[in-house]
Tab-separated table of C-alpha atoms in Angstrom:
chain	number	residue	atom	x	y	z
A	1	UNK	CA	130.517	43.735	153.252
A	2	UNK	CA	132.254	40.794	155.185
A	3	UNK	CA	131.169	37.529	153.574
A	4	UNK	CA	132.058	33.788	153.500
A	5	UNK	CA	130.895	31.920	150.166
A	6	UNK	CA	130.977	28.503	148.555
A	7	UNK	CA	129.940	27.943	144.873
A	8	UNK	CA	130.230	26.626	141.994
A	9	UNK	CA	128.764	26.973	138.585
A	10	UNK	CA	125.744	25.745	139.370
A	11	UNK	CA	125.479	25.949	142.826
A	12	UNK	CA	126.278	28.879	146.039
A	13	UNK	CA	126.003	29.393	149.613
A	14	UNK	CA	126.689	32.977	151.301
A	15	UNK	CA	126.961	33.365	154.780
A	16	UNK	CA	127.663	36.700	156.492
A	17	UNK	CA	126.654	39.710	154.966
A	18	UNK	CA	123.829	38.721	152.053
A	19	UNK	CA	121.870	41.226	149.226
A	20	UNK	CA	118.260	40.289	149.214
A	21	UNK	CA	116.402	41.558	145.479
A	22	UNK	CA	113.218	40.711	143.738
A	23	UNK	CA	112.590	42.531	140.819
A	24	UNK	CA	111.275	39.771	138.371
A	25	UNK	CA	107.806	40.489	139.777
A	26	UNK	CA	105.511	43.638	140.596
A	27	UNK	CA	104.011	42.791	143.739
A	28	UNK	CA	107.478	41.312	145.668
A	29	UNK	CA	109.797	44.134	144.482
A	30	UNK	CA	112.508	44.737	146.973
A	31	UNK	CA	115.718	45.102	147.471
A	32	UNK	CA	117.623	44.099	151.430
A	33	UNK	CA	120.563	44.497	153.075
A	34	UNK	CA	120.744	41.948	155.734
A	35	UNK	CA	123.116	39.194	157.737
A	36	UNK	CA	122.429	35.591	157.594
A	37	UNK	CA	122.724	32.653	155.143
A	38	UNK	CA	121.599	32.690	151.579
A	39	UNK	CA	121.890	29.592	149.443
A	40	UNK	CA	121.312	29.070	145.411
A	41	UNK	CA	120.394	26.100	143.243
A	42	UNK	CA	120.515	25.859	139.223
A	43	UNK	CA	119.413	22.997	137.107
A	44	UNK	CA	119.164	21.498	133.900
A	45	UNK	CA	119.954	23.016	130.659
A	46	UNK	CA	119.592	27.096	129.408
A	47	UNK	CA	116.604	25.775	127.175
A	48	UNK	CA	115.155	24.055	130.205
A	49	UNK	CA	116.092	25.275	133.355
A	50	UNK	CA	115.064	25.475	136.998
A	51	UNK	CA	116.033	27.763	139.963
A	52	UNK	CA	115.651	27.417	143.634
A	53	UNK	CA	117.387	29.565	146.356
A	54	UNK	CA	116.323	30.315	150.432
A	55	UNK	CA	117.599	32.821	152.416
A	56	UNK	CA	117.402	33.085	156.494
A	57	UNK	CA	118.825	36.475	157.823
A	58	UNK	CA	118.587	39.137	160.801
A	59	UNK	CA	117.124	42.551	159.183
A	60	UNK	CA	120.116	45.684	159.031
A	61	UNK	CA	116.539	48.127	158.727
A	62	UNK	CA	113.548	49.571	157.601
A	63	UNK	CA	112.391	50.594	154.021
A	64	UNK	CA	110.774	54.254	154.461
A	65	UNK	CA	111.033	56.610	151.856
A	66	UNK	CA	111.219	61.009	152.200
A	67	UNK	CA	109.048	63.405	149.755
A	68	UNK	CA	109.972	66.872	149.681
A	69	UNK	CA	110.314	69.993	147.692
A	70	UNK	CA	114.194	71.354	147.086
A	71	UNK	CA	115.011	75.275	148.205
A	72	UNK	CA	115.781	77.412	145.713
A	73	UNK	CA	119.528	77.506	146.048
A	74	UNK	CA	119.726	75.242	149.124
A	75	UNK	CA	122.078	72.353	148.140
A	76	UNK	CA	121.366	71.053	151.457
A	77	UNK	CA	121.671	68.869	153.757
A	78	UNK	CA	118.415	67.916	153.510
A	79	UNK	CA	117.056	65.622	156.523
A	80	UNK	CA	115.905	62.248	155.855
A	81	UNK	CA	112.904	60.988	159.019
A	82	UNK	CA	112.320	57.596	159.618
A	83	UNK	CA	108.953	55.496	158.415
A	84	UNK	CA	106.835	56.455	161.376
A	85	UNK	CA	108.404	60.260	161.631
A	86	UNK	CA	111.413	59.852	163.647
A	87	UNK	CA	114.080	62.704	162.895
A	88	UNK	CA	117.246	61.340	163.838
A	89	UNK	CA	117.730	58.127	161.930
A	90	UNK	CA	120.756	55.985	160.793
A	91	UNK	CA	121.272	54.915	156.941
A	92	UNK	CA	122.079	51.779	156.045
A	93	UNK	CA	125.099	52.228	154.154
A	94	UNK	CA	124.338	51.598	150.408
A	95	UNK	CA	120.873	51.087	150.992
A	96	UNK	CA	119.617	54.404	149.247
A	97	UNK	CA	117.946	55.802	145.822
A	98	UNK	CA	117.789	59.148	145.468
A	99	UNK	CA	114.982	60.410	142.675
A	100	UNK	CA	115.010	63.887	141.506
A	101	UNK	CA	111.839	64.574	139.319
A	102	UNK	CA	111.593	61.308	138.633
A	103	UNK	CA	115.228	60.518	137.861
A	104	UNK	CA	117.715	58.148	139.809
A	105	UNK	CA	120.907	60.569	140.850
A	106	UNK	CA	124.058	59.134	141.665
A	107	UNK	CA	126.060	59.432	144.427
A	108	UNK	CA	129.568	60.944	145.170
A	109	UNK	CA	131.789	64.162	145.406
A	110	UNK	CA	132.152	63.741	141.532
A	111	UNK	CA	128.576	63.069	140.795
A	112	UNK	CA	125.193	64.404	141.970
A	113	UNK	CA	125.011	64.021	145.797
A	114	UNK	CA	126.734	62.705	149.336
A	115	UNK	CA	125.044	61.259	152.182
A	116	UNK	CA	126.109	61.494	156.355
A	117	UNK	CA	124.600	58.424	156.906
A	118	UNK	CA	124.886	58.698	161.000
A	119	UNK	CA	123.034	61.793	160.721
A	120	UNK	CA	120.622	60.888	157.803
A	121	UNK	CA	121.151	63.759	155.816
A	122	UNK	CA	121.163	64.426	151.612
A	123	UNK	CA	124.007	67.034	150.809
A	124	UNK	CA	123.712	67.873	146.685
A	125	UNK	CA	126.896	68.547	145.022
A	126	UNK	CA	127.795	72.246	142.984
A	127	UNK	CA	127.430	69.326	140.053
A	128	UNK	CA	123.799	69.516	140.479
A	129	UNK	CA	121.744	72.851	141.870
A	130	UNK	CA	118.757	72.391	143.358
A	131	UNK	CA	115.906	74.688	142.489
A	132	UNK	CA	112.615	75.104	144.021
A	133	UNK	CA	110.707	73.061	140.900
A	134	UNK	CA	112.902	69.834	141.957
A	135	UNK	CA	110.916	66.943	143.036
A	136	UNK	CA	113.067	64.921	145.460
A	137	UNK	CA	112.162	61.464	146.407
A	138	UNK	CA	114.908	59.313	148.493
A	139	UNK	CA	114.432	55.586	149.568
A	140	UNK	CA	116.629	54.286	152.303
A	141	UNK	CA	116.830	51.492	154.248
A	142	UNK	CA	117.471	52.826	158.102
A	143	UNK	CA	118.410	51.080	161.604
A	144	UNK	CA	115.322	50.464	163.739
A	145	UNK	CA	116.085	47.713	166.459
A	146	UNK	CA	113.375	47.921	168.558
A	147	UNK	CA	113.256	44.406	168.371
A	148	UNK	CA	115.004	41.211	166.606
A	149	UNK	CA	113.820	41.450	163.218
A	150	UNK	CA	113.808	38.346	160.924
A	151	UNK	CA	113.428	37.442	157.700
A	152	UNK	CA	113.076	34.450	155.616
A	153	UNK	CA	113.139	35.018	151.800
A	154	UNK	CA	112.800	31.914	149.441
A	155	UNK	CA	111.650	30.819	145.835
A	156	UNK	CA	111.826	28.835	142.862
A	157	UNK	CA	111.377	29.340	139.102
A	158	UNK	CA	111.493	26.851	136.036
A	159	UNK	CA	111.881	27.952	132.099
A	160	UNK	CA	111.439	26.607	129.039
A	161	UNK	CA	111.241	27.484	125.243
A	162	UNK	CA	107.239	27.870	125.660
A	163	UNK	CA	106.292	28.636	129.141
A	164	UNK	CA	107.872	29.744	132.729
A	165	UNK	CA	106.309	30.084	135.809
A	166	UNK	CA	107.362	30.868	139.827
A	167	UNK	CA	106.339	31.193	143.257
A	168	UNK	CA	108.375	33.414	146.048
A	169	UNK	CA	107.586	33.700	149.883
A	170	UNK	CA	108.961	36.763	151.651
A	171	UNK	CA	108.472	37.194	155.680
A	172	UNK	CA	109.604	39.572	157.434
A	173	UNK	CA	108.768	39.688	161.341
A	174	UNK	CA	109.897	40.990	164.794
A	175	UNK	CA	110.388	39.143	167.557
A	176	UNK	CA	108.421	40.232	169.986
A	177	UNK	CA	109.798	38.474	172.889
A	178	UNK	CA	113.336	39.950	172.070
A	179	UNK	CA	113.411	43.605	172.646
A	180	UNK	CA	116.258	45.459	172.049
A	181	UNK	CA	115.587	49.522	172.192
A	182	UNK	CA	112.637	48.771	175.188
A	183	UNK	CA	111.856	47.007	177.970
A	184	UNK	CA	108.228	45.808	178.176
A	185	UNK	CA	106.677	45.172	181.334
A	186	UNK	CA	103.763	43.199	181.587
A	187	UNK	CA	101.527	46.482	181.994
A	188	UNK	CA	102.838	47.509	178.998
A	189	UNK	CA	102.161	44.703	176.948
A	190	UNK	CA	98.866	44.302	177.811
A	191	UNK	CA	98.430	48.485	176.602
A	192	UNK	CA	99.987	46.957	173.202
A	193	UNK	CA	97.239	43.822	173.394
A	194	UNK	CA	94.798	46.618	173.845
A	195	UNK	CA	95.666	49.060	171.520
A	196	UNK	CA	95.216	47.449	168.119
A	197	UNK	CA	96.823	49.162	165.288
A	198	UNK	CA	95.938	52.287	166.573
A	199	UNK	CA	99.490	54.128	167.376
A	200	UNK	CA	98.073	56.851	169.787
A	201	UNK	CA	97.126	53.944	172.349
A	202	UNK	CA	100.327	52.896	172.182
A	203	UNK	CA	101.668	55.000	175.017
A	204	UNK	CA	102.305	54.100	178.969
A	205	UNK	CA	102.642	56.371	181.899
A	206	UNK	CA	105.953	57.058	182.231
A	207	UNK	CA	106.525	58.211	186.246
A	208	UNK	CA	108.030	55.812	188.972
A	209	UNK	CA	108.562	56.699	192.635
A	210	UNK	CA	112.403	57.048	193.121
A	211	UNK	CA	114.464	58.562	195.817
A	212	UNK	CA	115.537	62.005	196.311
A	213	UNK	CA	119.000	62.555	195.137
A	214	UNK	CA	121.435	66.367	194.065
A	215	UNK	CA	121.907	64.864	190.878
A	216	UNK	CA	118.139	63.634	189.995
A	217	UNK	CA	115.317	65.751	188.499
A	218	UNK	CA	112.521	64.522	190.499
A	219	UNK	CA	108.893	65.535	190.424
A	220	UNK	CA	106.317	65.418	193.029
A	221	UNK	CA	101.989	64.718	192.503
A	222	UNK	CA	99.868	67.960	192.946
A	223	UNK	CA	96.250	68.997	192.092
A	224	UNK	CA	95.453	71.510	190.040
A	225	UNK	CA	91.749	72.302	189.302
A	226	UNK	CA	91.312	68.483	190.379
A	227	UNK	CA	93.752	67.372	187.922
A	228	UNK	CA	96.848	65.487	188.995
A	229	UNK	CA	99.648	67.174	187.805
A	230	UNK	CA	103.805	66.788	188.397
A	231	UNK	CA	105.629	69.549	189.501
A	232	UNK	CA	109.589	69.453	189.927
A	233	UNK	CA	110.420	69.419	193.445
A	234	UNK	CA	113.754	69.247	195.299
A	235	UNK	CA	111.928	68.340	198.951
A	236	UNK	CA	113.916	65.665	200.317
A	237	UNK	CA	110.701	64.724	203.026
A	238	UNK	CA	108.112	64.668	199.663
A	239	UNK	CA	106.826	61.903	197.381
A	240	UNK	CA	108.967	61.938	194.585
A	241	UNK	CA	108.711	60.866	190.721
A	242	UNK	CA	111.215	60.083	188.592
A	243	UNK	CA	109.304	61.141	185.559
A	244	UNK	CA	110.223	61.220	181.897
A	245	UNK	CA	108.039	63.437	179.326
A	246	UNK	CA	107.578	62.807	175.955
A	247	UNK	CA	107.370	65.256	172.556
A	248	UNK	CA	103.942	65.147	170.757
A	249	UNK	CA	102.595	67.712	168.636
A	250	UNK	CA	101.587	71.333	169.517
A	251	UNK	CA	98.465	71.767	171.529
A	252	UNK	CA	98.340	68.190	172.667
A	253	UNK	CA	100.381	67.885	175.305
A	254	UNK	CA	99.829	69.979	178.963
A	255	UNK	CA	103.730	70.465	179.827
A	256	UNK	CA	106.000	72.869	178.111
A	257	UNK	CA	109.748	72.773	178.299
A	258	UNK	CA	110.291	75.176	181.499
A	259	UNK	CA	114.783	75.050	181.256
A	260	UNK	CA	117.314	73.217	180.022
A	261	UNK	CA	120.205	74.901	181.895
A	262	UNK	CA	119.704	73.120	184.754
A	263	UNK	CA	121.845	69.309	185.208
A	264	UNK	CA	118.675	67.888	183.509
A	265	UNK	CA	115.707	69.443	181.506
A	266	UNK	CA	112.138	70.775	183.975
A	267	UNK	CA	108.644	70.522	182.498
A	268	UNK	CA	105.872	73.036	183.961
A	269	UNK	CA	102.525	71.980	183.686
A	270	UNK	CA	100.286	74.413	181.379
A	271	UNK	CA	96.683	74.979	182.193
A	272	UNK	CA	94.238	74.379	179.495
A	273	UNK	CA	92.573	76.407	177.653
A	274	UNK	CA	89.064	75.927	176.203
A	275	UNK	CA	89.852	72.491	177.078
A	276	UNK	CA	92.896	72.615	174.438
A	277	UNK	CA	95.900	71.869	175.435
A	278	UNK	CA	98.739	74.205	175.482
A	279	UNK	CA	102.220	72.391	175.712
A	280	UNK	CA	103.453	69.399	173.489
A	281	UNK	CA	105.005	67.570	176.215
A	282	UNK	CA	103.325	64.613	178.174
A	283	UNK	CA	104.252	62.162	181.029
A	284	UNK	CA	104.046	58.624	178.826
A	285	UNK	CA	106.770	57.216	176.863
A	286	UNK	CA	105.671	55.797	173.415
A	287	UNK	CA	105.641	52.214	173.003
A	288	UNK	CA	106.408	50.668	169.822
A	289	UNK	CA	104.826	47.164	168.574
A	290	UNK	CA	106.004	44.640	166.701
A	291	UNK	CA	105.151	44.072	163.298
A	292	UNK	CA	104.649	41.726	160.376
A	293	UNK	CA	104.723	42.060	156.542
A	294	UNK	CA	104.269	38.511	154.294
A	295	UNK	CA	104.199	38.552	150.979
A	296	UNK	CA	103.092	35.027	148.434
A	297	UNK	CA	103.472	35.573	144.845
A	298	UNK	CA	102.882	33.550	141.641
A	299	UNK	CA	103.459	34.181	138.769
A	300	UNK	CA	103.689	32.614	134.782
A	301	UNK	CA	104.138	33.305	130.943
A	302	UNK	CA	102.884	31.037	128.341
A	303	UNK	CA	104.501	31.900	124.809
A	304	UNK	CA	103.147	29.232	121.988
A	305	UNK	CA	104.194	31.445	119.326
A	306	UNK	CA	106.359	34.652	118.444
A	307	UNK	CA	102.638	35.793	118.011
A	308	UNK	CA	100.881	34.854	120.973
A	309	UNK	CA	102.262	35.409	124.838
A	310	UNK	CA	99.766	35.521	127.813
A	311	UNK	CA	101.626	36.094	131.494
A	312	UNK	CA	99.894	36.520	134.984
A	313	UNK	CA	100.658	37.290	138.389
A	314	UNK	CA	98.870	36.730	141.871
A	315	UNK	CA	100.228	38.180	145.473
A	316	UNK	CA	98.829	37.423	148.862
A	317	UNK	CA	100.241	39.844	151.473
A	318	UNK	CA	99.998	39.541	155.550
A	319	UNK	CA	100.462	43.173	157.183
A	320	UNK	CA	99.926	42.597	160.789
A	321	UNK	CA	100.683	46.119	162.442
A	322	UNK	CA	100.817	44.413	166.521
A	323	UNK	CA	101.604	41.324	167.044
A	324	UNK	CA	100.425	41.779	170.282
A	325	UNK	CA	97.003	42.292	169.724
A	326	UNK	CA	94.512	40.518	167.772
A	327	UNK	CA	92.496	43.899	167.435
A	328	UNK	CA	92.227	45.164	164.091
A	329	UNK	CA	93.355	41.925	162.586
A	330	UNK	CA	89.899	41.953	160.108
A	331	UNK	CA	92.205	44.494	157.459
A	332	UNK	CA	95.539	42.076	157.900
A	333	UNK	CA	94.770	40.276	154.215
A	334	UNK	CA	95.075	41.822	150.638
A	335	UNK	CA	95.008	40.253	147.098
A	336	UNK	CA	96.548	41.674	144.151
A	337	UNK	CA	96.364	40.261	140.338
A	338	UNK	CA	97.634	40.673	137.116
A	339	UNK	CA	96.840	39.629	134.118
A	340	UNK	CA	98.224	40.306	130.507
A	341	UNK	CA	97.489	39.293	126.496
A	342	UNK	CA	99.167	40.137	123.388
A	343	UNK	CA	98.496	38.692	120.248
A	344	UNK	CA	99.637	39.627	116.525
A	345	UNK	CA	96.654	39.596	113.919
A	346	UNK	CA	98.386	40.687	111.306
A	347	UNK	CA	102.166	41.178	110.080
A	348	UNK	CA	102.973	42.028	106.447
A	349	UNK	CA	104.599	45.478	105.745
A	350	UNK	CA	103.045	46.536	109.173
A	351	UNK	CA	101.378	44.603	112.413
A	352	UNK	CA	98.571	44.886	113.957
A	353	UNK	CA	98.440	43.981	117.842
A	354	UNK	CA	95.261	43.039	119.892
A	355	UNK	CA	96.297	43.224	123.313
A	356	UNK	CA	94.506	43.329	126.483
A	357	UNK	CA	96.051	44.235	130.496
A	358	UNK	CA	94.121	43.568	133.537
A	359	UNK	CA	94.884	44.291	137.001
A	360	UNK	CA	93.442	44.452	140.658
A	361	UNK	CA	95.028	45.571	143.645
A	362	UNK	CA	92.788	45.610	146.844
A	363	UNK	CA	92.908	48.368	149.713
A	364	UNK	CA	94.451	46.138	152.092
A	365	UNK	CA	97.540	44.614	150.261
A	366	UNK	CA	100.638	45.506	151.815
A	367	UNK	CA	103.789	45.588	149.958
A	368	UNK	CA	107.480	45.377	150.941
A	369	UNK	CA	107.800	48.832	149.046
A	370	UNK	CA	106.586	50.231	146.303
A	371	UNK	CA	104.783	49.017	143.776
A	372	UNK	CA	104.171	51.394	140.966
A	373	UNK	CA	107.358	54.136	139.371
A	374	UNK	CA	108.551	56.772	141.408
A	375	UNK	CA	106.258	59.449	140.066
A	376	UNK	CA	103.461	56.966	139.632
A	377	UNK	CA	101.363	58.899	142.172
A	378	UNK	CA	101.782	62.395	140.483
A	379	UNK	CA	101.593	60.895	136.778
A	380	UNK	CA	98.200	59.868	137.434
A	381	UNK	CA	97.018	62.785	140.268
A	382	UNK	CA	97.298	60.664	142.775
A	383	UNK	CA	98.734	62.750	145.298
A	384	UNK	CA	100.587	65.814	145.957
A	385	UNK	CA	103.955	65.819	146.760
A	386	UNK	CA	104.420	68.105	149.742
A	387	UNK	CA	107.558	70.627	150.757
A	388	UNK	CA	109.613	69.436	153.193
């Protein structure tokens, strides 16, 4: 971490690299690696005391998180993929928590497990053998600059004997006039505008007429069955296409890889069959939109009495998947609520407790991770953690 701070006892300012954390609440429970400015405000007395602190920073990466089942034997390494499936992604360094049935490891030589983080791989130590019952859960924070990603964190709380109560407002949003990874032409921008939240319309043809050269693979346009099709030509005199084909999944793509020998890589075109597609290659290139996650919460405890304590929490969240397109905007909005009572009815040689626990999470609020425990999902039958 390189750093430049000012403080006092009462009072600090961090510019450089800043630690962004929230766990004081359920519904804004993060932690961030990130560079910018982060400043911090304390006042009054410990019986009577008031917080406030802001943050303004450009995002290191991505929360995403990797399920799988561990080999029998198989210390690794195991591969980590990025949020939307990527396989090659790069770790922030520090960023990650590594769960195995439910329990946080720890890392080094010494300990439980190392990481490559340029590779994104989990390599378990002789110190800890993996078996095929292990349950591994790993959340990292990974480097995904397809655009200039900000974020603005700030907050303030005040405490007293009696009662407490605080408000926090995280942002975090790409700029989606500042590309960094792509170049978005106006064509392509308007596919994004069009698209909605709907990642398999985000995709552009990818071909462009370029000139014939020894050290280009070029394509040229031919019919086949009435289709328009590329085929890799070397004709100097022909209409030529610099074309560039990406992966999708098997059967829905019509090229296959045809050699990789070559100076470049050649995709053949594959005939359907049955009207299913037989390669997992295509023409387009995959365009990725910029996003937007907000997240408002308040929160309070009121505690008249060692007997009596009542505290509540409300979260507003903005998840806008394309900030290009207003399409699919309708499922942008969630609310999530909390609300919890305790209070002693009796207390002699034993107590009696009447307590009561509310809460309400709707479909569409979005989180900045997770909300619930790391096994939440199979404690309850949630979901079914899959081999990987």
């Amino acid at each position: 971490n390189v750093f430049m701070e000012l403080f006092s006892e009462k009072w600090n300012i961090r510019a450089g690299d800043v630690y962004l954390e929230n766990h004081k609440t359920q519904f804004l429970n993060f932690t961030k690696k990130a560079q910018g400015i982060a400043a911090n405000f304390d006042f009054g007395t410990e019986e009577n005391k008031t917080n406030i602190f802001a943050s303004v920073a450009l995002v290191k990466g991505q929360y995403a998180k990797s399920d799988f089942v561990g080999q029998e034997g198989n210390q690794g390494p195991y591969k980590l993929i990025g949020k939307s499936g990527e396989l090659y992604v790069l770790v922030i360094s520090g960023s990650e928590r590594v769960y195995v049935n439910g329990i946080l490891l720890k890392r080094g030589e010494n300990n439980d497990y190392t990481i490559d983080y340029n590779a994104g791989e989990i390599l378990f130590t002789p110190l800890f053998t993996i078996t095929s019952e292990m349950r591994i859960a790993v959340e990292y924070q990974y480097s995904n600059q397809n655009y200039t990603r900000l974020i603005t964190y700030a907050g303030g709380t005040h405490e007293n004997k009696k009662w407490s109560f605080g408000g926090y407002v995280y942002s975090e949003n790409d700029l989606k006039n500042q590309p960094l990874q792509q170049s978005l032409s106006a064509e392509q921008v308007q596919i994004l505008a069009d698209a909605g939240d709907n990642p398999d319309l985000m995709v552009a043809p990818s071909a462009y007429l370029d000139s014939y050269s020894d050290n280009k693979i070029l394509y040229k346009k031919i019919e086949v069955n009435t289709v328009e099709v590329f085929e890799y030509s070397n004709d100097p005199t022909a209409i030529l296409y610099n074309v560039r084909f990406s992966q999708v999944a098997a059967n829905k793509g019509n090229y296959i890889l045809k050699n990789s020998a070559t100076i470049g890589k050649i995709y053949e075109y594959i005939e359907p069959i049955n009207a299913v597609p037989q390669g997992n290659y295509e023409p387009i290139i995959q365009l990725i939109a910029p996003i937007k996650t907000q997240v408002v919460t308040f929160l309070g405890k009121y505690k008249p009495t060692e007997k009596t304590a009542v505290d509540f929490e409300i979260g507003l969240s903005n998840n806008d998947k394309n900030l290009f397109s207003s399409i699919d905007d309708s499922n942008n909005q969630g609310l999530a609520t909390k609300i919890n009572a305790r209070q002693r009815l009796f207390s002699k040689i034993w107590s009696i407790d009447a307590f009561a626990n509310y809460q309400f999470i709707a479909k569409d609020f979005s989180s900045v991770e997770r909300l619930y425990s790391i096994e939440f999902g199979r404690d309850w039958n949630l979901e079914t953690t899959t081999a990987g």
